Amino acid sequence: MMNRKRLSVLLGATAITVVLAQPAGAQSIDELKQQLASLAKRIEELEAKQAAADKAEVKRPKISKEEPAFGLATDDGLFEVNLRGRIMADAGWVTDGDDSMNVKATEMRAARIGVEGKAWKDVKYVIEAEFAGNEVSLADAIIEYKTSTGTWKFGHYKPPVSLEEMTSSRHTTFMERASFTDAFGLGRNVGIGYKNGGDTWTFNLGAFRGKNDAGLEDEGYLFAGRATYGQEFEGGKWLLGASARVQDAGDGAYRYRQRTHSHLAGRLVDTGTITGKDALFVLEGAMQYGPFHVASEWANLTAKDAAADGGNATLWGGYIEAGWFITGESKTLNLGKGAWDRPKVNNPVHKGGMGAWQVAARFDRLDLTGDGVYGGEQDTYLLGVNWYLNRHTRFTANYAHMTIDKAFNVAANGGDGENDADALTLRFQIDW
C-alpha cells in the first residue's frame, strides 16, 4: 500500500506537470489558481482515504504464530487469541512383589483444549478444559491484570509451590512428577495471587479458598509463596528457589499417599486421614550446562496434631535427577518463569533429522512415617528416555523400581509393611 507522503509528492508533481504543459497564454492566472486549488483539494481527499485505509489495516487481525496452532492478534497489541491444548496417551505395566498389582493398561492421561489471549493489552486470560477419563473438568481458568508494579492473578490455578509443580507436565523430564508433589496435594485451587519478576528472578504470592469441585460449606484456606533467583554463565544457567504453603481443610481433612510412578497403578504408601491443617516448606535448585542438567528439591511437611502423642507429625520427600541430550540440545531453564521450558530441537524429524534424544535418571524418596504415623517410605529409582520429534511432540519411556517399607496402613503390603514394585510406562504427547 502506497504511503501518504509518496502519494502527496506524486500528485503534486503531476499537478505541476499539467500546469507547465499548458501552452503559454492559454490560461489566465486566475484559471491556473483555480486548477491548483482543485488539485490540492483532490490531494486532501485522497490523503484522507489513504489514512482511513491505513487505520483499517492496523486493526485487521493477523496471524501471530503458525506452529502448531494458529493465533490471531492485532498490530496495535490490544487483542490476541491463541488455541492451546495437549494430548497425552499413556500405557503402563506395573507389578509388585506381594502380587497385589498386575497392571497392563492404557489411558488418556491428558486431553485438553482451550484458548489463551489478551484483552485490551494489560488483561490476559486462559481457559482450558480437560476431557481425560471420559469426564469434563476445569484445568486452568485465569485472568491476569498487569500493572506497573506487578501482575495480579485471579481464578483456578496452581498455588506457587515447587519447581516440579510450576513446570508444565509438557516439559517435565519424567512422565510423573516427584512423589511429594502428589502426596502433599500440590494442585489447582481457586484464589487470587500477585507476581513480579525480571530476567533472573521471580516472586509469587497467593491466597486460595478451596478447589473448584470441593462442594464443602467451609472450604478452608490456603496461602502460598515462592521466590527464585538464577543467573546465566558461559554455556549454561543455574536457579535456586524456596516456597512455602500453609493450609486449613475447613470441613474437610488431609491424607497423604502416592502411586507407584504410574497413574494407572494403585498406592502402596498412605497415611490415611490424619489432620485438618498442615504447613509445607520446599527448597529447590537446578542447573543446565550445555546438553546436561541436574535438579533437586527437598520438601518438609508438618501435619498439625497428627502424631501419636497428639503433637505435630513431620513428613518429607525429595529427589535428585540428572539428564543428558545425546543429540546436543539443552533442557531449557527459564529464569524469568522460574521453571523448565520447551527445548529447541536442532534437527526435527519433519525436516529429515532424527529429532532430539535425551536420557535421564532420578532418585526419589517419600517418607510418610514418623511420630507414630506409618504411611510408609517409598524409594524410587527411575530411568527415562525422551525422543522429541519436534518442539511440540515427544515420545517418553520410563522404567521405575520402587521399594516400600513401614507402610502398615496399606493392606496390599502385608503384615510386615514391606513391598517392592516395578513399572514400565510409555507416553506419546503433542501440545499446541
Tab-separated table of C-alpha atoms in Angstrom:
chain	number	residue	atom	x	y	z
A	1	MET	CA	0.000	0.000	0.000
A	2	MET	CA	1.427	3.417	-1.026
A	3	ASN	CA	2.102	5.698	1.952
A	4	ARG	CA	0.694	9.193	2.203
A	5	LYS	CA	3.978	11.067	1.758
A	6	ARG	CA	4.728	9.362	-1.542
A	7	LEU	CA	1.125	9.925	-2.637
A	8	SER	CA	1.343	13.682	-1.927
A	9	VAL	CA	4.647	14.058	-3.765
A	10	LEU	CA	3.349	12.157	-6.777
A	11	LEU	CA	0.131	14.164	-7.045
A	12	GLY	CA	1.970	17.447	-6.535
A	13	ALA	CA	4.405	16.615	-9.292
A	14	THR	CA	1.517	15.644	-11.532
A	15	ALA	CA	-0.180	18.991	-10.892
A	16	ILE	CA	2.960	20.959	-11.746
A	17	THR	CA	3.450	18.881	-14.874
A	18	VAL	CA	-0.125	19.558	-16.004
A	19	VAL	CA	0.249	23.286	-15.429
A	20	LEU	CA	3.605	23.553	-17.192
A	21	ALA	CA	2.313	21.503	-20.092
A	22	GLN	CA	-0.291	24.170	-20.956
A	23	PRO	CA	0.564	26.473	-23.901
A	24	ALA	CA	1.803	29.922	-22.921
A	25	GLY	CA	-1.030	32.394	-22.675
A	26	ALA	CA	-3.664	29.673	-22.941
A	27	GLN	CA	-4.935	30.361	-19.451
A	28	SER	CA	-5.155	33.324	-17.185
A	29	ILE	CA	-3.509	33.414	-13.792
A	30	ASP	CA	-6.920	33.040	-12.118
A	31	GLU	CA	-7.694	29.904	-14.088
A	32	LEU	CA	-4.369	28.385	-13.089
A	33	LYS	CA	-5.054	29.199	-9.461
A	34	GLN	CA	-8.463	27.507	-9.688
A	35	GLN	CA	-6.892	24.371	-11.186
A	36	LEU	CA	-4.224	24.253	-8.481
A	37	ALA	CA	-6.850	24.684	-5.771
A	38	SER	CA	-8.919	21.881	-7.300
A	39	LEU	CA	-5.883	19.627	-7.416
A	40	ALA	CA	-4.984	20.481	-3.812
A	41	LYS	CA	-8.499	19.565	-2.691
A	42	ARG	CA	-8.279	16.309	-4.589
A	43	ILE	CA	-4.945	15.525	-2.900
A	44	GLU	CA	-6.512	16.140	0.544
A	45	GLU	CA	-9.398	13.784	-0.288
A	46	LEU	CA	-7.026	11.050	-1.447
A	47	GLU	CA	-4.843	11.508	1.649
A	48	ALA	CA	-7.919	11.168	3.885
A	49	LYS	CA	-8.915	7.954	2.119
A	50	GLN	CA	-5.377	6.633	2.444
A	51	ALA	CA	-5.331	7.462	6.184
A	52	ALA	CA	-8.605	5.593	6.694
A	53	ALA	CA	-7.232	2.590	4.796
A	54	ASP	CA	-4.051	2.618	6.904
A	55	LYS	CA	-6.109	2.731	10.109
A	56	ALA	CA	-8.232	-0.193	8.971
A	57	GLU	CA	-5.065	-2.106	8.088
A	58	VAL	CA	-3.700	-1.661	11.637
A	59	LYS	CA	-6.858	-3.029	13.264
A	60	ARG	CA	-7.236	-6.039	10.979
A	61	PRO	CA	-6.238	-9.253	12.844
A	62	LYS	CA	-3.153	-11.031	11.640
A	63	ILE	CA	-1.695	-14.489	12.170
A	64	SER	CA	0.643	-14.210	15.147
A	65	LYS	CA	2.047	-17.734	15.121
A	66	GLU	CA	1.946	-20.701	12.830
A	67	GLU	CA	3.023	-23.776	14.793
A	68	PRO	CA	1.394	-25.927	15.667
A	69	ALA	CA	-1.864	-23.950	16.173
A	70	PHE	CA	-2.732	-20.622	14.619
A	71	GLY	CA	-3.310	-17.499	16.674
A	72	LEU	CA	-4.755	-14.113	15.830
A	73	ALA	CA	-3.589	-10.695	17.014
A	74	THR	CA	-3.942	-7.021	16.126
A	75	ASP	CA	-0.950	-4.856	15.240
A	76	ASP	CA	-1.766	-2.367	17.981
A	77	GLY	CA	-1.200	-5.086	20.592
A	78	LEU	CA	-4.632	-4.676	22.196
A	79	PHE	CA	-6.128	-8.065	21.350
A	80	GLU	CA	-4.828	-11.597	20.904
A	81	VAL	CA	-6.277	-15.097	20.927
A	82	ASN	CA	-4.459	-18.420	20.638
A	83	LEU	CA	-5.632	-22.015	20.665
A	84	ARG	CA	-3.973	-24.251	23.240
A	85	GLY	CA	-4.216	-27.863	24.252
A	86	ARG	CA	-2.440	-31.162	24.730
A	87	ILE	CA	-2.877	-34.884	24.219
A	88	MET	CA	-1.010	-37.425	26.365
A	89	ALA	CA	-1.672	-41.092	25.671
A	90	ASP	CA	-0.155	-43.500	28.225
A	91	ALA	CA	0.432	-47.214	28.531
A	92	GLY	CA	1.699	-48.951	31.653
A	93	TRP	CA	2.788	-52.310	33.056
A	94	VAL	CA	3.068	-52.407	36.865
A	95	THR	CA	3.641	-55.347	39.224
A	96	ASP	CA	4.559	-55.611	42.899
A	97	GLY	CA	6.399	-58.184	44.977
A	98	ASP	CA	3.348	-59.120	47.080
A	99	ASP	CA	1.244	-59.810	43.958
A	100	SER	CA	-1.361	-57.200	44.809
A	101	MET	CA	-0.970	-55.411	41.438
A	102	ASN	CA	-0.655	-56.676	37.882
A	103	VAL	CA	-1.455	-53.637	35.748
A	104	LYS	CA	-1.498	-53.874	31.950
A	105	ALA	CA	-3.498	-50.865	30.875
A	106	THR	CA	-3.757	-47.678	28.843
A	107	GLU	CA	-5.326	-44.289	29.445
A	108	MET	CA	-5.642	-40.800	28.033
A	109	ARG	CA	-3.685	-39.076	30.770
A	110	ALA	CA	-4.482	-35.643	29.321
A	111	ALA	CA	-6.822	-34.460	26.587
A	112	ARG	CA	-7.163	-30.691	26.899
A	113	ILE	CA	-8.416	-27.906	24.695
A	114	GLY	CA	-8.622	-24.220	25.454
A	115	VAL	CA	-7.789	-20.669	24.484
A	116	GLU	CA	-5.493	-18.001	25.845
A	117	GLY	CA	-5.189	-14.408	24.820
A	118	LYS	CA	-5.142	-10.740	25.588
A	119	ALA	CA	-7.956	-8.245	26.053
A	120	TRP	CA	-7.057	-4.546	25.902
A	121	LYS	CA	-3.324	-5.195	26.255
A	122	ASP	CA	-2.975	-5.308	30.050
A	123	VAL	CA	-5.503	-8.099	30.659
A	124	LYS	CA	-4.642	-11.697	29.779
A	125	TYR	CA	-6.813	-14.783	30.075
A	126	VAL	CA	-6.567	-18.575	29.914
A	127	ILE	CA	-9.308	-21.180	29.985
A	128	GLU	CA	-8.703	-24.869	29.418
A	129	ALA	CA	-10.960	-27.906	29.788
A	130	GLU	CA	-9.800	-31.467	30.494
A	131	PHE	CA	-11.578	-34.379	28.775
A	132	ALA	CA	-9.424	-37.287	30.014
A	133	GLY	CA	-11.229	-40.124	31.784
A	134	ASN	CA	-14.415	-39.533	29.759
A	135	GLU	CA	-15.276	-36.648	32.061
A	136	VAL	CA	-15.088	-32.912	31.579
A	137	SER	CA	-13.292	-30.922	34.255
A	138	LEU	CA	-11.759	-27.493	34.541
A	139	ALA	CA	-7.987	-27.143	34.295
A	140	ASP	CA	-6.753	-23.545	34.187
A	141	ALA	CA	-9.197	-20.625	34.241
A	142	ILE	CA	-7.146	-17.493	34.811
A	143	ILE	CA	-7.454	-13.725	34.457
A	144	GLU	CA	-4.256	-11.664	34.763
A	145	TYR	CA	-4.082	-7.896	35.106
A	146	LYS	CA	-0.686	-6.308	34.564
A	147	THR	CA	0.225	-3.099	36.377
A	148	SER	CA	3.396	-1.041	36.649
A	149	THR	CA	4.240	-2.749	39.948
A	150	GLY	CA	3.445	-6.359	39.058
A	151	THR	CA	0.673	-8.661	37.857
A	152	TRP	CA	-2.499	-9.689	39.692
A	153	LYS	CA	-3.868	-13.144	39.018
A	154	PHE	CA	-7.410	-14.448	39.605
A	155	GLY	CA	-9.087	-17.797	39.003
A	156	HIS	CA	-8.448	-21.543	39.149
A	157	TYR	CA	-4.749	-22.362	39.008
A	158	LYS	CA	-1.818	-23.880	40.893
A	159	PRO	CA	-0.522	-22.162	44.032
A	160	PRO	CA	3.140	-21.166	43.617
A	161	VAL	CA	4.983	-24.105	45.220
A	162	SER	CA	7.890	-26.253	43.899
A	163	LEU	CA	9.931	-26.228	40.698
A	164	GLU	CA	8.397	-29.559	39.635
A	165	GLU	CA	4.839	-28.337	40.117
A	166	MET	CA	5.407	-24.977	38.428
A	167	THR	CA	6.919	-26.736	35.401
A	168	SER	CA	4.227	-27.807	32.942
A	169	SER	CA	3.792	-31.565	32.527
A	170	ARG	CA	4.651	-30.913	28.861
A	171	HIS	CA	8.226	-30.097	29.914
A	172	THR	CA	8.962	-32.300	32.938
A	173	THR	CA	11.786	-34.782	32.457
A	174	PHE	CA	9.728	-37.809	33.513
A	175	MET	CA	6.122	-38.849	32.949
A	176	GLU	CA	5.226	-38.370	36.606
A	177	ARG	CA	6.317	-35.511	38.836
A	178	ALA	CA	8.275	-36.055	42.043
A	179	SER	CA	6.382	-38.167	44.589
A	180	PHE	CA	5.974	-35.409	47.193
A	181	THR	CA	4.049	-33.139	44.789
A	182	ASP	CA	1.122	-35.554	44.572
A	183	ALA	CA	1.439	-36.926	48.102
A	184	PHE	CA	1.306	-33.450	49.666
A	185	GLY	CA	-1.584	-32.282	47.490
A	186	LEU	CA	0.013	-29.696	45.200
A	187	GLY	CA	-2.865	-28.990	42.829
A	188	ARG	CA	-5.132	-26.281	41.492
A	189	ASN	CA	-7.266	-24.114	43.772
A	190	VAL	CA	-9.480	-21.053	43.371
A	191	GLY	CA	-7.812	-17.853	44.509
A	192	ILE	CA	-6.057	-14.580	43.933
A	193	GLY	CA	-2.331	-14.013	43.517
A	194	TYR	CA	0.373	-11.453	42.863
A	195	LYS	CA	3.527	-11.999	40.841
A	196	ASN	CA	6.547	-9.956	39.894
A	197	GLY	CA	9.933	-10.691	38.432
A	198	GLY	CA	12.613	-9.973	35.901
A	199	ASP	CA	15.004	-11.790	33.611
A	200	THR	CA	16.670	-13.585	36.531
A	201	TRP	CA	14.122	-13.670	39.373
A	202	THR	CA	10.503	-14.400	40.246
A	203	PHE	CA	8.288	-13.631	43.237
A	204	ASN	CA	4.789	-15.092	43.664
A	205	LEU	CA	2.168	-14.948	46.419
A	206	GLY	CA	-1.321	-16.423	46.507
A	207	ALA	CA	-4.384	-16.797	48.736
A	208	PHE	CA	-6.896	-19.553	47.944
A	209	ARG	CA	-10.119	-20.969	49.267
A	210	GLY	CA	-10.971	-24.468	48.088
A	211	LYS	CA	-10.907	-26.391	44.853
A	212	ASN	CA	-13.358	-25.882	42.028
A	213	ASP	CA	-15.238	-29.113	42.859
A	214	ALA	CA	-14.835	-29.274	46.635
A	215	GLY	CA	-18.548	-28.918	47.447
A	216	LEU	CA	-17.916	-28.014	51.095
A	217	GLU	CA	-19.669	-25.310	53.054
A	218	ASP	CA	-16.361	-24.333	54.648
A	219	GLU	CA	-13.550	-24.931	52.150
A	220	GLY	CA	-10.843	-23.675	54.480
A	221	TYR	CA	-7.930	-21.627	53.171
A	222	LEU	CA	-4.501	-21.927	51.591
A	223	PHE	CA	-1.665	-19.383	51.478
A	224	ALA	CA	1.439	-19.949	49.355
A	225	GLY	CA	4.511	-18.087	48.191
A	226	ARG	CA	7.579	-18.801	46.083
A	227	ALA	CA	10.735	-16.908	45.132
A	228	THR	CA	13.507	-17.882	42.710
A	229	TYR	CA	16.773	-16.369	41.551
A	230	GLY	CA	19.260	-17.502	38.935
A	231	GLN	CA	21.998	-16.421	36.574
A	232	GLU	CA	23.441	-17.318	33.224
A	233	PHE	CA	27.061	-18.367	32.852
A	234	GLU	CA	29.106	-19.439	29.875
A	235	GLY	CA	27.315	-22.463	28.442
A	236	GLY	CA	24.510	-22.659	30.979
A	237	LYS	CA	22.243	-21.361	33.747
A	238	TRP	CA	21.548	-22.036	37.418
A	239	LEU	CA	18.477	-21.462	39.598
A	240	LEU	CA	17.775	-21.519	43.335
A	241	GLY	CA	14.380	-21.158	44.950
A	242	ALA	CA	12.208	-21.648	48.007
A	243	SER	CA	8.467	-21.904	48.566
A	244	ALA	CA	6.051	-22.336	51.442
A	245	ARG	CA	2.400	-23.251	51.914
A	246	VAL	CA	0.039	-23.302	54.884
A	247	GLN	CA	-3.478	-24.673	54.602
A	248	ASP	CA	-6.587	-25.478	56.599
A	249	ALA	CA	-9.084	-28.031	55.257
A	250	GLY	CA	-12.146	-26.356	56.816
A	251	ASP	CA	-14.872	-29.010	56.796
A	252	GLY	CA	-12.506	-31.446	55.066
A	253	ALA	CA	-9.333	-33.281	56.115
A	254	TYR	CA	-5.993	-34.294	54.633
A	255	ARG	CA	-4.430	-37.656	53.879
A	256	TYR	CA	-1.042	-38.207	52.244
A	257	ARG	CA	-0.441	-41.005	49.743
A	258	GLN	CA	1.273	-41.764	46.455
A	259	ARG	CA	1.164	-44.111	43.461
A	260	THR	CA	3.999	-46.343	42.236
A	261	HIS	CA	5.199	-43.993	39.471
A	262	SER	CA	2.233	-44.656	37.214
A	263	HIS	CA	-1.154	-43.004	37.200
A	264	LEU	CA	-2.561	-46.399	36.193
A	265	ALA	CA	-1.280	-48.119	39.349
A	266	GLY	CA	-2.514	-48.229	42.920
A	267	ARG	CA	-0.982	-46.700	46.040
A	268	LEU	CA	1.321	-48.625	48.343
A	269	VAL	CA	2.024	-45.764	50.783
A	270	ASP	CA	-0.838	-43.985	52.554
A	271	THR	CA	-1.215	-42.249	55.917
A	272	GLY	CA	-4.986	-42.265	55.908
A	273	THR	CA	-6.811	-39.113	57.048
A	274	ILE	CA	-4.718	-37.640	59.862
A	275	THR	CA	-5.096	-33.849	60.035
A	276	GLY	CA	-7.039	-30.771	59.065
A	277	LYS	CA	-4.078	-28.372	58.948
A	278	ASP	CA	-0.527	-28.542	57.632
A	279	ALA	CA	2.472	-26.444	56.663
A	280	LEU	CA	4.880	-27.211	53.796
A	281	PHE	CA	8.334	-25.816	53.036
A	282	VAL	CA	10.293	-26.576	49.839
A	283	LEU	CA	13.866	-25.847	48.760
A	284	GLU	CA	14.892	-26.243	45.120
A	285	GLY	CA	17.906	-25.996	42.850
A	286	ALA	CA	18.573	-26.594	39.160
A	287	MET	CA	21.370	-26.165	36.656
A	288	GLN	CA	21.751	-26.568	32.904
A	289	TYR	CA	25.189	-26.795	31.327
A	290	GLY	CA	25.233	-27.487	27.607
A	291	PRO	CA	23.352	-30.758	27.000
A	292	PHE	CA	23.463	-31.707	30.718
A	293	HIS	CA	21.091	-30.757	33.507
A	294	VAL	CA	20.655	-31.530	37.203
A	295	ALA	CA	17.812	-30.649	39.555
A	296	SER	CA	16.874	-31.374	43.146
A	297	GLU	CA	14.157	-30.490	45.652
A	298	TRP	CA	13.533	-31.181	49.329
A	299	ALA	CA	10.079	-30.791	50.883
A	300	ASN	CA	9.172	-30.867	54.568
A	301	LEU	CA	5.535	-31.097	55.724
A	302	THR	CA	4.270	-30.605	59.268
A	303	ALA	CA	0.844	-32.174	59.893
A	304	LYS	CA	-0.796	-30.472	62.865
A	305	ASP	CA	-1.894	-32.700	65.769
A	306	ALA	CA	-1.238	-35.850	63.697
A	307	ALA	CA	1.377	-37.513	65.903
A	308	ALA	CA	0.576	-40.426	68.159
A	309	ASP	CA	1.088	-38.263	71.258
A	310	GLY	CA	-1.202	-35.532	69.916
A	311	GLY	CA	1.607	-33.324	68.673
A	312	ASN	CA	2.652	-32.494	65.145
A	313	ALA	CA	3.917	-35.142	62.720
A	314	THR	CA	6.724	-34.442	60.246
A	315	LEU	CA	6.703	-35.992	56.756
A	316	TRP	CA	9.083	-35.269	53.925
A	317	GLY	CA	10.083	-36.023	50.349
A	318	GLY	CA	12.596	-35.058	47.713
A	319	TYR	CA	14.510	-36.075	44.617
A	320	ILE	CA	17.668	-35.570	42.637
A	321	GLU	CA	17.792	-36.034	38.878
A	322	ALA	CA	20.253	-35.669	36.025
A	323	GLY	CA	19.796	-35.733	32.267
A	324	TRP	CA	21.779	-35.535	29.034
A	325	PHE	CA	20.728	-34.680	25.481
A	326	ILE	CA	22.864	-37.059	23.444
A	327	THR	CA	21.993	-35.103	20.281
A	328	GLY	CA	23.400	-31.855	21.692
A	329	GLU	CA	20.270	-29.886	22.643
A	330	SER	CA	19.716	-28.271	26.051
A	331	LYS	CA	16.929	-28.573	28.606
A	332	THR	CA	15.654	-25.009	28.723
A	333	LEU	CA	15.809	-23.364	32.157
A	334	ASN	CA	13.643	-20.233	32.028
A	335	LEU	CA	14.900	-17.947	34.787
A	336	GLY	CA	12.144	-15.390	34.142
A	337	LYS	CA	9.484	-18.046	34.812
A	338	GLY	CA	11.380	-19.993	37.446
A	339	ALA	CA	10.609	-23.244	35.613
A	340	TRP	CA	11.806	-25.668	32.977
A	341	ASP	CA	10.593	-24.776	29.490
A	342	ARG	CA	10.322	-26.199	25.985
A	343	PRO	CA	13.657	-27.376	24.480
A	344	LYS	CA	14.758	-26.379	20.998
A	345	VAL	CA	15.208	-29.301	18.592
A	346	ASN	CA	18.169	-28.895	16.266
A	347	ASN	CA	17.142	-31.467	13.638
A	348	PRO	CA	13.391	-32.163	13.809
A	349	VAL	CA	12.007	-35.243	12.113
A	350	HIS	CA	9.789	-33.266	9.725
A	351	LYS	CA	12.941	-31.697	8.261
A	352	GLY	CA	14.631	-35.057	7.741
A	353	GLY	CA	16.511	-35.110	11.063
A	354	MET	CA	16.494	-37.607	13.915
A	355	GLY	CA	14.893	-35.266	16.447
A	356	ALA	CA	16.308	-34.731	19.933
A	357	TRP	CA	17.184	-37.651	22.235
A	358	GLN	CA	17.545	-37.315	25.988
A	359	VAL	CA	18.417	-39.873	28.672
A	360	ALA	CA	17.828	-39.197	32.369
A	361	ALA	CA	17.919	-40.781	35.822
A	362	ARG	CA	16.325	-39.864	39.152
A	363	PHE	CA	16.304	-40.984	42.763
A	364	ASP	CA	13.059	-40.060	44.517
A	365	ARG	CA	12.230	-40.548	48.196
A	366	LEU	CA	8.943	-40.087	50.023
A	367	ASP	CA	8.784	-40.609	53.790
A	368	LEU	CA	5.280	-40.720	55.267
A	369	THR	CA	6.373	-42.128	58.611
A	370	GLY	CA	7.333	-40.516	61.874
A	371	ASP	CA	5.845	-39.526	65.233
A	372	GLY	CA	3.531	-42.522	65.236
A	373	VAL	CA	2.355	-42.121	61.624
A	374	TYR	CA	3.007	-45.215	59.498
A	375	GLY	CA	2.103	-44.189	55.977
A	376	GLY	CA	5.269	-45.786	54.638
A	377	GLU	CA	8.563	-44.976	52.972
A	378	GLN	CA	8.855	-45.223	49.201
A	379	ASP	CA	12.187	-45.042	47.364
A	380	THR	CA	12.028	-44.840	43.575
A	381	TYR	CA	14.912	-45.490	41.184
A	382	LEU	CA	13.978	-44.132	37.802
A	383	LEU	CA	15.399	-44.234	34.257
A	384	GLY	CA	13.903	-42.379	31.314
A	385	VAL	CA	14.312	-41.729	27.595
A	386	ASN	CA	12.733	-38.787	25.774
A	387	TRP	CA	12.549	-38.549	21.982
A	388	TYR	CA	11.446	-35.134	20.736
A	389	LEU	CA	10.263	-35.435	17.133
A	390	ASN	CA	9.952	-31.644	17.165
A	391	ARG	CA	9.479	-28.946	19.799
A	392	HIS	CA	5.839	-29.887	20.391
A	393	THR	CA	5.847	-33.682	20.009
A	394	ARG	CA	7.520	-36.154	22.371
A	395	PHE	CA	7.687	-39.895	22.968
A	396	THR	CA	8.695	-40.939	26.519
A	397	ALA	CA	9.661	-44.263	28.078
A	398	ASN	CA	10.202	-44.638	31.844
A	399	TYR	CA	11.260	-47.595	33.965
A	400	ALA	CA	10.913	-47.351	37.749
A	401	HIS	CA	11.785	-49.700	40.605
A	402	MET	CA	10.282	-48.909	43.981
A	403	THR	CA	10.954	-50.251	47.465
A	404	ILE	CA	8.338	-49.864	50.189
A	405	ASP	CA	8.924	-50.007	53.952
A	406	LYS	CA	6.890	-49.288	57.121
A	407	ALA	CA	3.678	-48.946	55.085
A	408	PHE	CA	1.425	-50.689	57.620
A	409	ASN	CA	-1.703	-48.730	56.625
A	410	VAL	CA	-1.913	-50.416	53.196
A	411	ALA	CA	-3.208	-53.996	53.343
A	412	ALA	CA	-1.581	-54.853	49.988
A	413	ASN	CA	1.830	-54.713	51.681
A	414	GLY	CA	1.089	-57.488	54.143
A	415	GLY	CA	1.672	-57.518	57.871
A	416	ASP	CA	5.332	-56.515	57.605
A	417	GLY	CA	4.531	-53.242	55.778
A	418	GLU	CA	7.143	-54.030	53.145
A	419	ASN	CA	6.832	-54.388	49.374
A	420	ASP	CA	8.506	-53.544	46.094
A	421	ALA	CA	7.189	-52.687	42.654
A	422	ASP	CA	8.318	-52.265	39.055
A	423	ALA	CA	6.707	-50.024	36.458
A	424	LEU	CA	7.305	-49.623	32.726
A	425	THR	CA	5.382	-46.675	31.289
A	426	LEU	CA	5.157	-45.170	27.801
A	427	ARG	CA	3.703	-41.882	26.623
A	428	PHE	CA	3.118	-40.173	23.305
A	429	GLN	CA	2.292	-36.496	23.605
A	430	ILE	CA	1.644	-33.442	21.474
A	431	ASP	CA	0.779	-29.931	22.619
A	432	TRP	CA	-0.085	-26.653	20.967
